[in-house]
mmCIF file of C-alpha atoms and ligand atoms in Angstrom:
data_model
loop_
_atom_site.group_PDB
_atom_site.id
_atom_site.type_symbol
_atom_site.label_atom_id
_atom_site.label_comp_id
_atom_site.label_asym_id
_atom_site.label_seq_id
_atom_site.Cartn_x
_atom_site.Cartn_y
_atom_site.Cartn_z
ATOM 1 C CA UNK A 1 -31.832 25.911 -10.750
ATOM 2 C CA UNK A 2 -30.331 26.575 -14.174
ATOM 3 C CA UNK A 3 -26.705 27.332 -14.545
ATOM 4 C CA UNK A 4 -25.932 30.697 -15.706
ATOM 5 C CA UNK A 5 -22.351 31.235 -16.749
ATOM 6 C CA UNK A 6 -21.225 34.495 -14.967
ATOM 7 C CA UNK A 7 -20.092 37.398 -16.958
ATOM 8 C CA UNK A 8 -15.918 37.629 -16.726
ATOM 9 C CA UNK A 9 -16.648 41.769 -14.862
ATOM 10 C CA UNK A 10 -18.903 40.421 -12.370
ATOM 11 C CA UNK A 11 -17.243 39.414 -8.637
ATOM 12 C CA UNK A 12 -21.041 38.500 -7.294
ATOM 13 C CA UNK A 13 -24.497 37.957 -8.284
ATOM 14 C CA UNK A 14 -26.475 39.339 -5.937
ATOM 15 C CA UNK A 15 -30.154 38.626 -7.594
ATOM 16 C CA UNK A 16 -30.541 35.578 -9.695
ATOM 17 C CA UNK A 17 -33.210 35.575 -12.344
ATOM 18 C CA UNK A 18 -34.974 33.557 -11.074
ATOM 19 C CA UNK A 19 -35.128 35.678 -7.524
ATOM 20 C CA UNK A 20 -36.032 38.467 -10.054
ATOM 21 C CA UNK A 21 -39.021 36.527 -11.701
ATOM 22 C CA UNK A 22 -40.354 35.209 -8.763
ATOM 23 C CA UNK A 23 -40.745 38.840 -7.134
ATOM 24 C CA UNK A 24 -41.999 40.445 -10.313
ATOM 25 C CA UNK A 25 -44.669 37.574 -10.122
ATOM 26 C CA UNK A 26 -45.579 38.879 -6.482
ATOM 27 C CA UNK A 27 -44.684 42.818 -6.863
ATOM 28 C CA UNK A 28 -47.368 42.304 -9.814
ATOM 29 C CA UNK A 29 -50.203 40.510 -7.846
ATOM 30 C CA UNK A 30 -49.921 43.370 -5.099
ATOM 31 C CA UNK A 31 -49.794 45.911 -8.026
ATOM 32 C CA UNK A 32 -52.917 44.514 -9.660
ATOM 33 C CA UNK A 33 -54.819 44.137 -6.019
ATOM 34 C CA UNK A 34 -54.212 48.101 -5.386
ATOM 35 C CA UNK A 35 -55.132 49.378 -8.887
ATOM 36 C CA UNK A 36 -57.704 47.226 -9.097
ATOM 37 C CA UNK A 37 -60.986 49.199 -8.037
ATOM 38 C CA UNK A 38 -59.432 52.970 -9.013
ATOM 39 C CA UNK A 39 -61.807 54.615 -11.455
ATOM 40 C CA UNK A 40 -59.040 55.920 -13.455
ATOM 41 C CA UNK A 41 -57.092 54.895 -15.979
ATOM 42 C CA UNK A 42 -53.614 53.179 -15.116
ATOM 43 C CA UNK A 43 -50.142 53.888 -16.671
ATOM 44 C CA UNK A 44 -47.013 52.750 -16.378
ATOM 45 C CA UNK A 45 -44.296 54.947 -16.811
ATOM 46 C CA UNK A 46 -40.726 52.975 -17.424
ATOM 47 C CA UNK A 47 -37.302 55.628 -16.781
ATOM 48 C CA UNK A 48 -35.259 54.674 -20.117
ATOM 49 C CA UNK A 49 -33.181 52.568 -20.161
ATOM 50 C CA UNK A 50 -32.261 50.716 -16.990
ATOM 51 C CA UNK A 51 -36.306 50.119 -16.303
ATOM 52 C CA UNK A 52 -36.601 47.562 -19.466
ATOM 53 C CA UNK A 53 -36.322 44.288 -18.401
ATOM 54 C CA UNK A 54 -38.076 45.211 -15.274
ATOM 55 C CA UNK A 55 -40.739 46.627 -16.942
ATOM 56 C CA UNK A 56 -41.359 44.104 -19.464
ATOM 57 C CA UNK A 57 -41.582 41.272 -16.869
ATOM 58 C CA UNK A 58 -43.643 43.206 -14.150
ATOM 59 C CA UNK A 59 -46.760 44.057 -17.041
ATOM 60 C CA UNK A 60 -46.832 40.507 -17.405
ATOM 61 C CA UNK A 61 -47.786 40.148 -14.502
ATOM 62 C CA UNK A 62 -50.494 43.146 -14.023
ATOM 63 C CA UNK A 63 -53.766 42.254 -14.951
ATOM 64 C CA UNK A 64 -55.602 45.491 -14.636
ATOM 65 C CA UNK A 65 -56.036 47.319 -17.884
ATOM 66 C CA UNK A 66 -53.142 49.832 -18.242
ATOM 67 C CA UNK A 67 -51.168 52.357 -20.763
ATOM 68 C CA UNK A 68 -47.516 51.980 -21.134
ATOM 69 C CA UNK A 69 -45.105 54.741 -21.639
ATOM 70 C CA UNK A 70 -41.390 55.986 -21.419
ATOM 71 C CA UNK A 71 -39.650 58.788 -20.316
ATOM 72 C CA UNK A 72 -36.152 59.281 -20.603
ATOM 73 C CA UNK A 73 -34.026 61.948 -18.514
ATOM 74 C CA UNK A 74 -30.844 62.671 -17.429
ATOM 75 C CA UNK A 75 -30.034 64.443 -14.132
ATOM 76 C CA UNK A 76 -26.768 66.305 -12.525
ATOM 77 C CA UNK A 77 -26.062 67.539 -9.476
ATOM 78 C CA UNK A 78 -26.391 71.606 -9.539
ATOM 79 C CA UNK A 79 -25.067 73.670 -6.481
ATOM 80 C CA UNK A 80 -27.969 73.139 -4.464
ATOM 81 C CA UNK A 81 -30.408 70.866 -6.749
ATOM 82 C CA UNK A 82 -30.523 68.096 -8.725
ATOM 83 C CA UNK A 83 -31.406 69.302 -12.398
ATOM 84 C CA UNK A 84 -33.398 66.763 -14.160
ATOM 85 C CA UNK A 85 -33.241 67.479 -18.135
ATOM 86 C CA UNK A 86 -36.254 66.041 -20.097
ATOM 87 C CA UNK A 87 -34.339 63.777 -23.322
ATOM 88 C CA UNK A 88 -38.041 62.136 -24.077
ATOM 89 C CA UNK A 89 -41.007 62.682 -22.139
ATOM 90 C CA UNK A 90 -44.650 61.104 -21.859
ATOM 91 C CA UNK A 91 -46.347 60.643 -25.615
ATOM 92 C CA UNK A 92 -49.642 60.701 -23.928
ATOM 93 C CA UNK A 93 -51.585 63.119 -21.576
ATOM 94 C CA UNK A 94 -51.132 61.695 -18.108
ATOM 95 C CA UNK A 95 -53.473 64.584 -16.420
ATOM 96 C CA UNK A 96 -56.186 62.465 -14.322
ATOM 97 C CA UNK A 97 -54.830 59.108 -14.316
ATOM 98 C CA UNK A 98 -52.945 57.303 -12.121
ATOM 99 C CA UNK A 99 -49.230 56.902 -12.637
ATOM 100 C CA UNK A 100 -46.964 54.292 -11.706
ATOM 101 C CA UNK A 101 -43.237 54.863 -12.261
ATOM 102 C CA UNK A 102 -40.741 52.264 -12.971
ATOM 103 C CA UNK A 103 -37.281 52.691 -12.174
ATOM 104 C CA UNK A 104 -34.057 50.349 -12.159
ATOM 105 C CA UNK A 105 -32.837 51.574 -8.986
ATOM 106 C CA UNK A 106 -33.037 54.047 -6.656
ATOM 107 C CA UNK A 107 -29.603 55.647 -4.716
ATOM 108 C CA UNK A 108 -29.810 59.252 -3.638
ATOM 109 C CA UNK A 109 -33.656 59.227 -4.432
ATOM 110 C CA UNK A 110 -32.863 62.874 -6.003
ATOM 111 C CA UNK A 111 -34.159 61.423 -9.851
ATOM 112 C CA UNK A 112 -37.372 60.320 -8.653
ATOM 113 C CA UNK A 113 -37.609 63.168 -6.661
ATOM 114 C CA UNK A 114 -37.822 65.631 -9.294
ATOM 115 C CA UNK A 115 -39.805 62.741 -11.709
ATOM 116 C CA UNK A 116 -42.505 62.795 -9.403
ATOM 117 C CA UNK A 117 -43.067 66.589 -9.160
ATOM 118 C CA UNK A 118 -42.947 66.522 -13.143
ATOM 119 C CA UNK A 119 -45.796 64.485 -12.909
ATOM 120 C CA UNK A 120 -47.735 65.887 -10.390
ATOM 121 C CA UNK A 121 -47.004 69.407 -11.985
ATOM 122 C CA UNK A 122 -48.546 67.400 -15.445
ATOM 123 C CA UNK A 123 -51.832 66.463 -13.063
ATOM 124 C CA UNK A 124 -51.556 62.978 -12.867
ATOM 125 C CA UNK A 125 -54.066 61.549 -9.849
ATOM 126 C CA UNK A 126 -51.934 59.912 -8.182
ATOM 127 C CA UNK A 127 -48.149 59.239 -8.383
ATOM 128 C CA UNK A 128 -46.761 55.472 -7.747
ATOM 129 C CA UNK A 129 -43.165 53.971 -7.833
ATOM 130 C CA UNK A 130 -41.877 50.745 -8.429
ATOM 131 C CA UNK A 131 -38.417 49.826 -8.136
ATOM 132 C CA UNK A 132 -36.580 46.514 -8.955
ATOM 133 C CA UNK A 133 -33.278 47.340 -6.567
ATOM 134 C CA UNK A 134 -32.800 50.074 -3.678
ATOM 135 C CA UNK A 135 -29.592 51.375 -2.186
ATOM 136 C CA UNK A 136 -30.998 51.755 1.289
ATOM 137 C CA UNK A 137 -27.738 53.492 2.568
ATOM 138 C CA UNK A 138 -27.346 55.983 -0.502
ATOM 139 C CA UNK A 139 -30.648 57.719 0.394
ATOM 140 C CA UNK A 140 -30.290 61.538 0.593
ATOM 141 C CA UNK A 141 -34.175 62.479 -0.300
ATOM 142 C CA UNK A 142 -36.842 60.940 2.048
ATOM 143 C CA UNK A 143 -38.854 59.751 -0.817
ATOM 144 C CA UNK A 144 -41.280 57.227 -0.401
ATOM 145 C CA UNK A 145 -41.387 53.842 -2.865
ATOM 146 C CA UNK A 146 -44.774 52.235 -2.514
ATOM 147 C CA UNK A 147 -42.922 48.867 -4.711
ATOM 148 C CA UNK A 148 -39.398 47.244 -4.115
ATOM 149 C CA UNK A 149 -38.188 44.540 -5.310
ATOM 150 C CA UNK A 150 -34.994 44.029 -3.611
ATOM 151 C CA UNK A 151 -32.438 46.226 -1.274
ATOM 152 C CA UNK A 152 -28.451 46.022 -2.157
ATOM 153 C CA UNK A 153 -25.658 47.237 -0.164
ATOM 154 C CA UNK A 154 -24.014 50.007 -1.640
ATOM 155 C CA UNK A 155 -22.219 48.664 -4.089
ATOM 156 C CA UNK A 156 -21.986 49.929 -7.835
ATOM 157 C CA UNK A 157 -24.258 46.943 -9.490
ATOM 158 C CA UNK A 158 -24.828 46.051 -13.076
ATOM 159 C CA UNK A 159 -27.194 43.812 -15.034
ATOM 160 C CA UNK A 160 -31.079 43.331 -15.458
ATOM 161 C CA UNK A 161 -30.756 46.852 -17.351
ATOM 162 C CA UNK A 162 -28.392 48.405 -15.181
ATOM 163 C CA UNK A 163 -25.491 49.632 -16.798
ATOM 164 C CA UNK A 164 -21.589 50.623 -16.730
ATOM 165 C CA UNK A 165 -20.801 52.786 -19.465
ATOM 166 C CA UNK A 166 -23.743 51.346 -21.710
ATOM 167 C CA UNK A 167 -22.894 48.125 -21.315
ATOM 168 C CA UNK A 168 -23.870 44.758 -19.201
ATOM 169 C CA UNK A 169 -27.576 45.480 -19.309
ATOM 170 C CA UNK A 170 -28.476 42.482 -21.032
ATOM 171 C CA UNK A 171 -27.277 40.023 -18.304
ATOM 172 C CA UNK A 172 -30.054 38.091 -16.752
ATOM 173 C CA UNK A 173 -29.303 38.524 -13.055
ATOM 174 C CA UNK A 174 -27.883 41.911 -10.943
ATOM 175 C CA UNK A 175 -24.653 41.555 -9.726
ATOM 176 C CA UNK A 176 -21.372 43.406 -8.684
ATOM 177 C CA UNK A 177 -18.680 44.598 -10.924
ATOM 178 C CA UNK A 178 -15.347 44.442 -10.797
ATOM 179 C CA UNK A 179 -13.181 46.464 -9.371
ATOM 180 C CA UNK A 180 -10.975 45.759 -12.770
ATOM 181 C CA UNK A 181 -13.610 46.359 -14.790
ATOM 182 C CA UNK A 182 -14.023 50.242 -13.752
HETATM 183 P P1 IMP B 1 -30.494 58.630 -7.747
HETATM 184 O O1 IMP B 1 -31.016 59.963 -8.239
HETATM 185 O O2 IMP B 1 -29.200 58.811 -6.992
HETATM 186 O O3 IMP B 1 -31.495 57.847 -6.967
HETATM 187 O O4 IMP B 1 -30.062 57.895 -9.041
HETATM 188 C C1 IMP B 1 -30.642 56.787 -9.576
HETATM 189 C C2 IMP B 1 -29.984 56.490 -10.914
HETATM 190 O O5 IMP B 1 -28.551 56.350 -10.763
HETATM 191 C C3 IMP B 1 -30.468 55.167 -11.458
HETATM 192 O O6 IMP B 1 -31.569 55.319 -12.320
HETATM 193 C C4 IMP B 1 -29.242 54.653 -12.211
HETATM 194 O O7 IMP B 1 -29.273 55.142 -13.520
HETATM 195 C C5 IMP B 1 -28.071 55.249 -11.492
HETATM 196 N N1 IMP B 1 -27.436 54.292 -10.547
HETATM 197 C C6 IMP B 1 -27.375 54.394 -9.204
HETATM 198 N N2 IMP B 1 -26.725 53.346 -8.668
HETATM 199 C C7 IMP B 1 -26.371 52.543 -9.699
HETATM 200 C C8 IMP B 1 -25.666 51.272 -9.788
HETATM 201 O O8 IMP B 1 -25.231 50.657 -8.794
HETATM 202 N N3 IMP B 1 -25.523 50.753 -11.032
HETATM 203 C C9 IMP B 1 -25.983 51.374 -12.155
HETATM 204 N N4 IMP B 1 -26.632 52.561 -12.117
HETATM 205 C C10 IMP B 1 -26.828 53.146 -10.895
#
């Protein structure tokens, strides 16, 4: 196993990379097997920015033809909601195909919540998600992830495009932060 020198903010890693490329290696084989024999036309959808590295490494690893695309939104808590503000949406049409969402990580499940019914509301066929981490204990919505790759304690994590403040998403493997470093 290589050495990785740990990042000075980070008391844990909790997913090496190489944990992280063997399961995008599997999440993609079961991917491929499901989407294989569907009539229409696959596309990914990555959630800017925290799905990136995930992203990139699960295509690889696809081998059904597919689209890519991004969306990027931000959400808040309202009184009784969870607003979800478009910043970038879809470039192309997703009415009749089948999308698959990928997402960093999923806590409350409120985000994907409301990304889903955008999508559904757009027409898509079908409506997928893939996640590389879940927060099991944060779950408020009941909503359903067809792909994880790993469940963390509830624990603020950073890395593998997960971010504090905008920063630490380059780092190879998920860990913990700091308490410091907050
Ligand atoms: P949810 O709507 O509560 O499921 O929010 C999911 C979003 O919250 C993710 O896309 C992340 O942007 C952010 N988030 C939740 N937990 C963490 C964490 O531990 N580290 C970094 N971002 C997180």
């Amino acid at each position: 196993m290589e050495t990785v020198a740990i990042h000075k903010d980070v008391a844990e890693i909790l997913v090496s990379s190489e944990q992280i490329e063997e399961r995008c290696k599997q999440l993609g084989k079961e991917i491929s097997d499901y989407y294989r024999n569907k009539d229409a036309q696959l596309v990914v959808v990555g959630l800017l920015k925290g799905s990136v590295p995930f992203m990139a490494d699960l295509i690889k690893h696809i081998d059904v033809d597919l689209e890519i695309d991004f969306m990027d939104v931000s959400s808040y808590v309202g009184t009784d909601s969870t607003e979800v503000k478009i910043l970038k949406d879809v470039e192309n049409p997703v009415t009749g195909k089948e999308v698959l969402i990928v997402e960093d990580i999923v806590d409350t499940g409120k985000t994907l919540q409301e990304v889903v019914g955008l999508f559904q509301s757009k027409g898509a066929k079908d409506v997928r998600i893939a996640t590389l981490l879940s927060k099991p204990e944060g779950r408020i919505i009941d909503i359903k992830i067809d792909y994880i790759g790993f469940s963390v304690p509830n624990k603020f994590v950073i890395g593998y495009g997960l971010d504090y403040n905008q920063k630490y998403r380059n780092l190879p493997y998920v860990g913990v932060i700091k308490k410091e470093a907050i």
